[in-house]
Amino acid sequence: MEDTFGQTSEQTAAVLMLQGTASDVGKSVITTALCRIFKQDGLRPAPFKSQNMALNSYVTEDGKEIGRAQGAQAEACGIEATTDMNPILIKPVRDMHSQIVVHGVPLTQMSAWDYRQHFLPEAKQTVMDALNRLRATYDIVLMEGAGSPAEINLKDRDIVNMNLAGWADAPVILISDIDRGGVFASIVGTLELLEPHEVQRVKGFIINKFRGDLSLLQPGLDWLEERTGIPVLGVLPYITDIQIEAEDSVVLDSMRYGKSGQQELDLAVIRYPRISNFTDFDALSREPDVNVRYVTSPDELGHPDAILLPGTKDTIGDLAFLRASGLEQAIASQTEREHVQLVGICGGYQMLGQHLNDPYAVEANQIQEAKGLGWLPLSTTFLQNKQTVRASGHVHEHHPIRIHREDDAASSLPIEGYEIHMGVTKCHDSERLTPLFKIAHPGGQSFNEGWGTNDGKVWGTYLHGLFESDLFRRSWLNGLREGKGLSPLLETYSARERKEMEFDRVAESLRSSLDMQRVYEIMGLQAPE
């Protein structure tokens, strides 16, 4: 027997859906923790988010683009991420317009109205085909919702919350954030705005980010269960310094001033309006001698040791922001200081050049040209095809980057990362610049990548994730230390091992606070002994 979507009744994977009373209540982190718990319990879990709006993306092994959260969740599951885990990715380009990525490949740009009127009615099949393939492959599929299921203006064409739960016949756990206040009102209010058949799908609540004495909260929990007839499955503690990659730039609000304390190296990341893949700098922020700050104005820039221009979904638009805000001049002033470096990643790399050209209106709704910051003799043209690929290699033997290595073997430093860009960048004066890296794409030959000034003060690359290469990261930071007259630090941490430890840390916290026996029962599964 087949259902509407062509999936036979042989599908075996249990499903569980995590929805929230609002955005940023902790759905992604809780889903990640559950992925790791089920893996620890000997099962084969997989994540799924039908539609994701994010500028932080992840490149799969086959060179496709999905939301960063689903990539991290797949890593927590111990499996390779695929586009089935996030078949539809929405990447905002400007207000009310976004690039629509379907199964990892850009489809088109649409306004919010066109997306709702013309795309969503056809999206159900895409979503369910992807989910059913996962259900045929894994033991459990953890389905993450988006925003709130009670957005009554959006519910009739919903493909990511309660409609999807109904199509998949999935039980729902509703998550709410007590730290923002009004937790009982948000839960009860959400239920009040759901249809009766939707309320029946809600099998439990999780209250997230609790600080204080649980006994003082207990009367409220008892009231909630009596009022709704739905159990509270757990009250999760507020976990500080979660080091799982975020997909929403709202987290940067808490990173404006960086760490507390006096770190020896101060790195300023420019936070423009369409910042993307800001997780490129997470690995730097975890070094003990480094403070990473996200700044939006000249006053916030201060006197950093390095200025980092991150990726962006709107290079020309965010370049205009630098000029209008006064940051262009402030960056130039700080870069003139002797030991300061200016580094661009992807869109930031494009900005460092002399000219940007968008002949196909890739980034905007009309043809645009712009003058770059002019630090490097480069020009970038935006093409209609997007480059999404993983890359690996080593530092170029003649690289100009100021790197400090005790063994003086910088060219042997391995690097890896990934590329996501629609621009092609050309050098117009190779005598003034030196290539940075020697890399290769899977199955391809090696080639030079990135350019820097011969004195190493200004350099740029298309490689996202570069600073997760442990030896390179520490050697570059030691170069900054050397420029300030500081002794190098000879040890660093493993970014890969730290990520695995973090998955285990959040899983342990969740397991200790959540009634996992009831979670298994909700899915119709037997909990392991």
XYZ file of C-alpha atoms in Angstrom:
529
model
C 0.000 0.000 0.000
C 1.256 3.496 -0.868
C 0.386 6.853 0.610
C -0.064 10.104 -1.296
C 3.673 10.674 -1.568
C 4.681 7.313 -2.980
C 6.280 6.010 0.208
C 5.347 2.432 0.990
C 4.173 1.316 4.414
C 7.581 -0.373 4.844
C 9.059 2.874 6.175
C 10.266 2.148 9.673
C 11.803 5.284 11.148
C 10.061 6.837 14.124
C 9.561 10.605 13.926
C 9.564 13.282 16.591
C 8.951 16.951 15.953
C 10.468 19.777 18.038
C 8.487 23.009 17.771
C 8.865 26.243 19.717
C 6.645 28.975 21.099
C 8.911 31.491 19.305
C 12.155 31.794 17.387
C 15.423 31.317 19.287
C 13.938 29.293 22.146
C 16.561 26.558 21.710
C 15.018 24.191 19.145
C 18.233 23.702 17.177
C 20.434 22.999 20.209
C 17.872 20.636 21.771
C 17.510 18.805 18.458
C 21.296 18.513 18.255
C 21.468 17.147 21.800
C 18.755 14.575 21.072
C 20.625 13.536 17.924
C 23.681 12.784 20.054
C 21.626 11.007 22.783
C 19.983 8.649 20.299
C 23.364 7.950 18.716
C 24.783 7.174 22.167
C 21.835 4.843 22.750
C 22.837 2.786 19.722
C 20.217 4.078 17.272
C 20.627 5.719 13.871
C 19.079 9.198 14.101
C 18.924 11.857 11.399
C 17.869 15.539 11.512
C 15.276 17.153 9.268
C 14.128 20.730 8.762
C 11.889 21.113 5.753
C 12.405 24.851 5.321
C 15.164 26.886 6.875
C 15.810 30.624 6.664
C 19.481 31.224 7.404
C 22.562 32.959 6.050
C 24.840 30.516 7.856
C 25.071 27.535 5.563
C 26.873 24.211 5.337
C 28.349 22.430 2.321
C 27.606 18.725 2.047
C 30.117 16.158 0.845
C 28.651 16.309 -2.676
C 28.968 20.105 -2.793
C 25.402 21.157 -1.979
C 24.231 23.893 0.393
C 21.998 23.371 3.442
C 21.370 25.153 6.735
C 24.306 25.150 9.134
C 22.200 23.748 11.986
C 21.285 20.621 10.042
C 24.936 20.120 9.109
C 25.914 20.294 12.795
C 23.047 18.002 13.765
C 24.197 15.421 11.221
C 27.675 15.597 12.753
C 26.116 14.981 16.181
C 24.430 11.918 14.672
C 27.778 10.734 13.307
C 26.538 10.767 9.705
C 27.189 12.761 6.544
C 24.730 15.575 5.937
C 22.583 15.448 2.798
C 20.142 17.879 1.222
C 17.260 15.646 2.316
C 17.914 16.970 5.832
C 17.100 20.531 4.680
C 15.521 20.417 1.211
C 14.523 24.104 1.153
C 16.906 26.858 2.286
C 15.903 30.524 2.178
C 18.773 33.028 2.115
C 17.658 36.663 2.550
C 19.269 38.983 0.015
C 17.562 42.212 1.049
C 14.340 43.212 2.767
C 11.462 41.008 1.560
C 13.568 39.222 -1.111
C 15.489 35.958 -0.764
C 17.424 33.407 -2.736
C 15.576 30.071 -2.740
C 17.863 27.032 -2.568
C 16.220 23.665 -3.311
C 18.168 20.500 -2.563
C 21.345 22.505 -2.246
C 21.123 24.372 -5.563
C 19.890 27.978 -6.041
C 16.538 27.957 -7.831
C 15.617 31.632 -8.051
C 15.179 34.868 -6.142
C 11.684 35.645 -4.896
C 9.829 38.217 -2.896
C 8.154 36.993 0.266
C 4.759 37.377 -1.446
C 5.767 35.365 -4.527
C 7.301 32.656 -2.347
C 4.087 32.284 -0.391
C 1.735 32.507 -3.358
C 3.619 30.538 -6.005
C 6.313 28.378 -4.402
C 4.772 27.019 -1.200
C 1.786 25.332 -2.914
C 4.265 23.205 -4.885
C 6.719 22.571 -2.040
C 4.843 19.799 -0.213
C 6.008 17.050 -2.549
C 9.655 18.145 -2.302
C 9.484 18.187 1.485
C 7.742 14.840 1.895
C 9.922 13.029 -0.634
C 13.002 14.117 1.308
C 11.492 13.127 4.664
C 10.400 9.741 3.397
C 13.862 8.964 2.055
C 15.267 9.683 5.510
C 12.602 7.534 7.168
C 13.520 4.655 4.889
C 17.197 4.955 5.866
C 17.375 5.780 9.581
C 15.783 4.632 12.863
C 14.627 8.062 14.072
C 14.083 11.329 12.223
C 14.122 14.422 14.428
C 12.036 17.092 12.737
C 12.767 20.679 13.725
C 10.098 23.324 13.273
C 10.648 27.016 12.589
C 9.529 30.042 14.565
C 6.125 29.346 16.129
C 3.329 27.016 14.957
C 0.804 29.659 16.054
C 1.526 32.200 13.299
C -2.111 32.329 12.218
C -1.342 34.469 9.163
C 0.967 31.763 7.792
C -0.687 28.527 8.884
C -2.720 27.770 5.764
C 0.440 27.255 3.688
C 2.726 26.023 6.433
C 5.267 23.373 5.407
C 7.506 23.497 8.490
C 5.311 23.217 11.611
C 1.882 21.670 12.275
C 0.915 20.919 8.683
C 4.151 18.986 8.317
C 3.548 17.169 11.614
C 0.188 16.084 10.239
C 1.592 14.898 6.912
C 4.228 12.856 8.739
C 1.864 11.790 11.560
C 4.527 13.034 13.983
C 4.122 13.658 17.718
C 5.198 17.149 18.772
C 7.167 18.409 21.759
C 6.700 22.139 22.351
C 9.705 24.109 23.615
C 9.560 27.452 25.410
C 12.274 29.757 26.761
C 11.688 30.788 30.376
C 14.652 33.197 30.349
C 12.757 35.651 28.149
C 9.786 35.650 30.552
C 6.123 34.733 30.217
C 6.762 31.032 29.728
C 3.327 29.845 30.901
C 1.514 32.462 28.843
C 3.543 31.574 25.756
C 2.772 27.860 26.076
C -0.936 28.246 26.852
C -1.303 31.007 24.284
C 0.287 28.846 21.605
C -2.113 25.992 22.357
C -5.076 28.374 22.275
C -4.183 29.415 18.726
C -3.846 25.849 17.438
C -6.664 23.778 15.997
C -7.959 20.952 18.236
C -6.367 18.268 16.049
C -3.046 20.149 16.244
C -3.212 20.362 20.034
C -3.701 16.589 20.114
C -0.304 16.196 18.477
C 1.464 18.011 21.332
C 2.640 15.241 23.649
C 4.878 17.171 26.004
C 6.543 20.457 26.925
C 10.196 21.354 27.430
C 10.964 24.509 29.383
C 14.396 25.759 28.392
C 17.028 28.089 29.911
C 15.938 27.931 33.559
C 18.026 29.569 36.280
C 17.260 29.197 39.952
C 15.489 26.914 42.397
C 13.333 24.350 40.586
C 11.113 23.900 43.660
C 9.926 27.489 43.234
C 8.838 26.706 39.672
C 7.038 23.490 40.559
C 3.628 25.058 41.382
C 3.613 26.590 37.905
C 4.489 23.266 36.310
C 1.676 21.556 38.208
C -0.767 24.246 37.069
C 0.372 23.920 33.456
C -0.102 20.159 33.404
C -3.516 20.434 35.058
C -4.616 23.223 32.716
C -3.502 21.508 29.492
C -3.437 17.801 30.319
C 0.003 17.663 28.709
C 3.110 16.665 30.716
C 6.208 18.779 31.255
C 8.982 16.448 30.090
C 11.794 18.488 31.521
C 13.093 21.840 32.697
C 16.482 22.427 31.117
C 19.128 24.549 32.837
C 20.581 27.667 31.275
C 23.805 26.419 29.681
C 26.454 29.088 29.307
C 28.888 29.330 26.394
C 27.251 26.762 24.122
C 29.806 26.073 21.391
C 27.521 24.597 18.756
C 27.423 26.536 15.508
C 24.477 28.900 15.296
C 22.551 29.678 12.126
C 20.805 32.874 13.203
C 22.796 36.092 13.531
C 20.642 37.075 16.537
C 23.250 35.230 18.651
C 25.753 37.934 17.692
C 23.909 40.381 19.925
C 25.460 38.617 22.908
C 28.918 38.636 21.279
C 29.173 42.374 20.722
C 31.778 42.835 23.422
C 33.381 39.398 23.193
C 34.781 37.738 26.303
C 35.044 39.310 29.695
C 38.605 39.651 30.912
C 41.844 40.816 29.340
C 42.834 38.675 26.354
C 46.118 39.560 24.655
C 44.746 39.563 21.101
C 41.724 41.635 20.083
C 39.962 40.677 16.818
C 37.153 42.834 15.422
C 34.651 41.208 13.048
C 32.592 43.667 11.024
C 28.911 42.852 11.435
C 27.194 44.209 8.370
C 23.437 43.768 7.769
C 23.678 40.652 5.554
C 26.540 38.920 7.381
C 26.776 35.218 6.535
C 28.791 32.265 7.818
C 29.921 34.205 10.889
C 30.754 30.809 12.425
C 34.043 31.133 10.513
C 35.387 32.890 13.605
C 34.064 30.566 16.320
C 37.340 28.635 16.405
C 39.283 31.847 16.989
C 37.042 32.902 19.875
C 37.810 29.649 21.711
C 41.532 30.333 21.909
C 42.491 31.470 25.428
C 44.416 34.566 24.336
C 41.823 35.862 21.860
C 38.842 38.182 22.197
C 36.506 38.227 19.168
C 34.107 41.195 18.971
C 31.344 41.889 16.436
C 31.143 45.595 15.627
C 28.721 47.761 13.664
C 30.143 51.282 14.010
C 33.470 53.172 14.058
C 33.080 53.823 17.785
C 32.894 50.079 18.468
C 35.905 49.262 16.277
C 38.466 50.456 18.808
C 42.108 49.457 18.246
C 42.091 45.769 17.271
C 45.041 43.615 16.288
C 43.157 42.306 13.260
C 40.017 43.376 11.420
C 37.990 40.573 9.856
C 35.558 41.157 6.997
C 33.228 38.124 6.957
C 31.019 36.673 4.257
C 27.827 38.401 3.144
C 24.793 37.608 1.011
C 24.856 41.147 -0.396
C 28.441 42.210 -1.029
C 27.618 45.451 -2.830
C 24.893 46.398 -0.359
C 27.059 45.697 2.672
C 29.941 47.580 1.082
C 27.595 50.575 0.902
C 26.878 50.034 4.613
C 30.601 50.286 5.411
C 30.739 53.644 3.666
C 27.512 55.061 5.063
C 28.410 54.059 8.626
C 31.913 55.503 8.490
C 33.468 52.066 8.977
C 35.388 52.215 5.691
C 37.485 55.137 6.913
C 37.809 53.716 10.434
C 39.045 50.395 9.021
C 41.583 52.223 6.846
C 42.826 54.229 9.808
C 43.313 51.157 11.994
C 44.936 49.102 9.224
C 47.642 51.767 8.904
C 48.903 50.761 12.349
C 52.076 48.692 11.954
C 51.075 45.301 13.321
C 47.364 45.308 12.352
C 46.075 42.920 9.682
C 42.974 43.253 7.514
C 41.490 39.903 6.459
C 38.549 39.194 4.155
C 36.637 35.928 3.852
C 34.440 35.349 0.777
C 32.316 38.513 0.457
C 34.843 40.336 2.630
C 37.579 39.166 0.236
C 35.599 40.588 -2.690
C 35.255 43.923 -0.882
C 39.047 44.194 -0.507
C 39.388 44.504 -4.280
C 39.052 47.506 -6.554
C 35.865 46.759 -8.468
C 32.689 44.657 -8.196
C 30.368 43.994 -11.132
C 26.928 42.332 -11.046
C 25.911 42.093 -14.739
C 23.201 39.461 -14.167
C 21.645 41.158 -11.122
C 22.633 38.166 -9.007
C 22.745 40.150 -5.774
C 20.096 42.770 -6.524
C 17.034 43.447 -8.656
C 18.986 45.597 -11.057
C 22.450 45.637 -12.623
C 24.980 47.140 -10.260
C 28.626 48.095 -10.160
C 30.599 49.275 -7.189
C 34.030 50.476 -6.279
C 35.745 48.168 -3.794
C 37.782 49.152 -0.757
C 40.867 49.138 -2.973
C 43.300 47.285 -0.730
C 44.045 44.583 -3.320
C 44.307 44.904 -7.153
C 41.392 42.518 -7.722
C 38.023 42.652 -9.473
C 34.998 40.428 -8.881
C 32.191 39.579 -11.283
C 29.045 37.879 -9.989
C 27.921 35.002 -12.191
C 24.679 33.037 -12.304
C 26.159 29.741 -11.094
C 27.083 29.269 -7.446
C 30.308 27.552 -6.387
C 29.623 25.234 -3.430
C 32.442 22.808 -2.736
C 34.728 21.527 -0.007
C 38.460 22.153 -0.343
C 41.711 21.064 1.291
C 45.404 21.699 0.833
C 48.199 23.624 2.508
C 49.672 27.084 2.886
C 51.469 28.196 -0.290
C 55.257 27.931 -0.086
C 55.603 31.629 -0.976
C 52.653 32.848 1.087
C 52.802 36.413 2.490
C 50.739 35.784 5.651
C 52.493 36.707 8.872
C 52.758 33.266 10.450
C 54.926 32.266 13.384
C 56.085 28.650 13.496
C 58.762 27.312 15.825
C 59.941 24.883 13.141
C 59.758 27.568 10.387
C 57.730 25.190 8.209
C 54.678 27.313 7.493
C 54.226 25.955 3.976
C 53.539 22.505 5.406
C 50.547 23.755 7.396
C 47.466 21.805 6.279
C 44.226 23.674 5.718
C 40.675 22.730 4.801
C 37.396 24.554 4.378
C 34.560 25.087 1.951
C 33.490 27.602 -0.679
C 30.056 29.189 -1.182
C 30.117 32.069 -3.669
C 28.725 33.326 -6.962
C 31.601 35.709 -7.631
C 34.740 35.082 -9.676
C 37.723 37.161 -8.552
C 40.668 38.067 -10.791
C 44.053 39.564 -9.948
C 45.293 42.474 -12.075
C 48.794 42.963 -10.638
C 50.474 39.746 -9.509
C 53.702 41.610 -8.713
C 51.980 43.402 -5.841
C 50.325 40.269 -4.505
C 51.266 36.715 -3.521
C 48.966 33.652 -3.503
C 48.037 32.302 -0.080
C 47.143 28.639 -0.395
C 47.528 25.593 -2.597
C 44.224 23.729 -2.524
C 42.210 21.150 -4.424
C 38.526 20.367 -4.742
C 37.433 16.716 -4.422
C 38.728 14.778 -7.404
C 40.456 17.823 -8.893
C 43.965 19.165 -9.352
C 45.533 21.651 -6.970
C 45.565 25.378 -7.710
C 46.465 28.670 -6.050
C 43.755 30.278 -3.912
C 43.511 33.668 -2.220
C 45.740 36.728 -2.484
C 47.624 38.897 -0.042
C 49.851 41.956 -0.142
C 53.541 41.084 -0.154
C 53.968 42.461 3.366
C 51.163 40.224 4.682
C 49.098 43.055 6.177
C 46.046 42.572 3.949
C 44.835 39.233 2.599
C 41.663 37.504 1.479
C 40.338 34.074 0.614
C 37.133 32.296 -0.431
C 37.718 29.556 2.152
C 35.081 29.418 4.858
C 36.055 27.333 7.884
C 39.737 28.151 7.411
C 40.348 28.828 11.094
C 39.151 25.361 12.068
C 42.505 24.165 10.690
C 44.232 23.952 14.061
C 47.911 24.443 13.172
C 47.171 27.274 10.761
C 44.919 29.039 13.273
C 47.505 28.944 16.059
C 50.387 29.878 13.760
C 48.493 32.897 12.422
C 47.592 34.014 15.938
C 51.228 33.609 16.963
C 52.146 35.848 14.045
C 49.861 38.505 15.506
C 51.448 37.964 18.906
C 54.920 38.333 17.411
C 53.860 41.645 15.827
C 52.923 42.889 19.298
C 56.159 41.665 20.867
C 54.467 38.765 22.681
C 55.848 35.256 23.024
C 54.042 32.582 20.992
C 51.710 30.030 22.533
C 52.961 26.587 21.575
C 49.750 24.627 22.143
C 46.249 24.818 20.732
C 43.125 22.723 20.792
C 41.544 20.424 18.210
C 38.476 22.100 16.724
C 37.109 18.717 15.696
C 37.593 17.151 19.114
C 36.156 20.242 20.826
C 33.032 19.961 18.671
C 32.558 16.313 19.629
C 33.028 17.164 23.304
C 30.419 19.898 23.011
C 27.889 17.520 21.475
C 28.463 15.208 24.423
C 28.223 18.078 26.934
C 24.819 19.312 25.765
C 23.583 15.718 25.434
C 24.574 14.989 29.041
C 22.817 18.131 30.269
C 19.666 17.253 28.342
C 19.662 13.627 29.455
C 19.968 14.627 33.115
C 17.009 17.033 32.910
C 14.653 15.373 30.422
C 12.403 12.349 30.963
C 13.923 10.279 28.166
C 11.727 7.295 29.058
C 8.657 9.333 28.135
C 10.346 10.723 25.038
C 10.859 7.184 23.776
C 7.261 6.329 24.633
C 6.018 9.354 22.695
C 7.823 7.998 19.619
C 6.409 4.517 20.180
C 9.841 3.068 20.928
C 11.283 1.017 23.747
C 13.855 2.956 25.741
C 17.221 1.198 26.105
C 18.003 -0.176 29.540
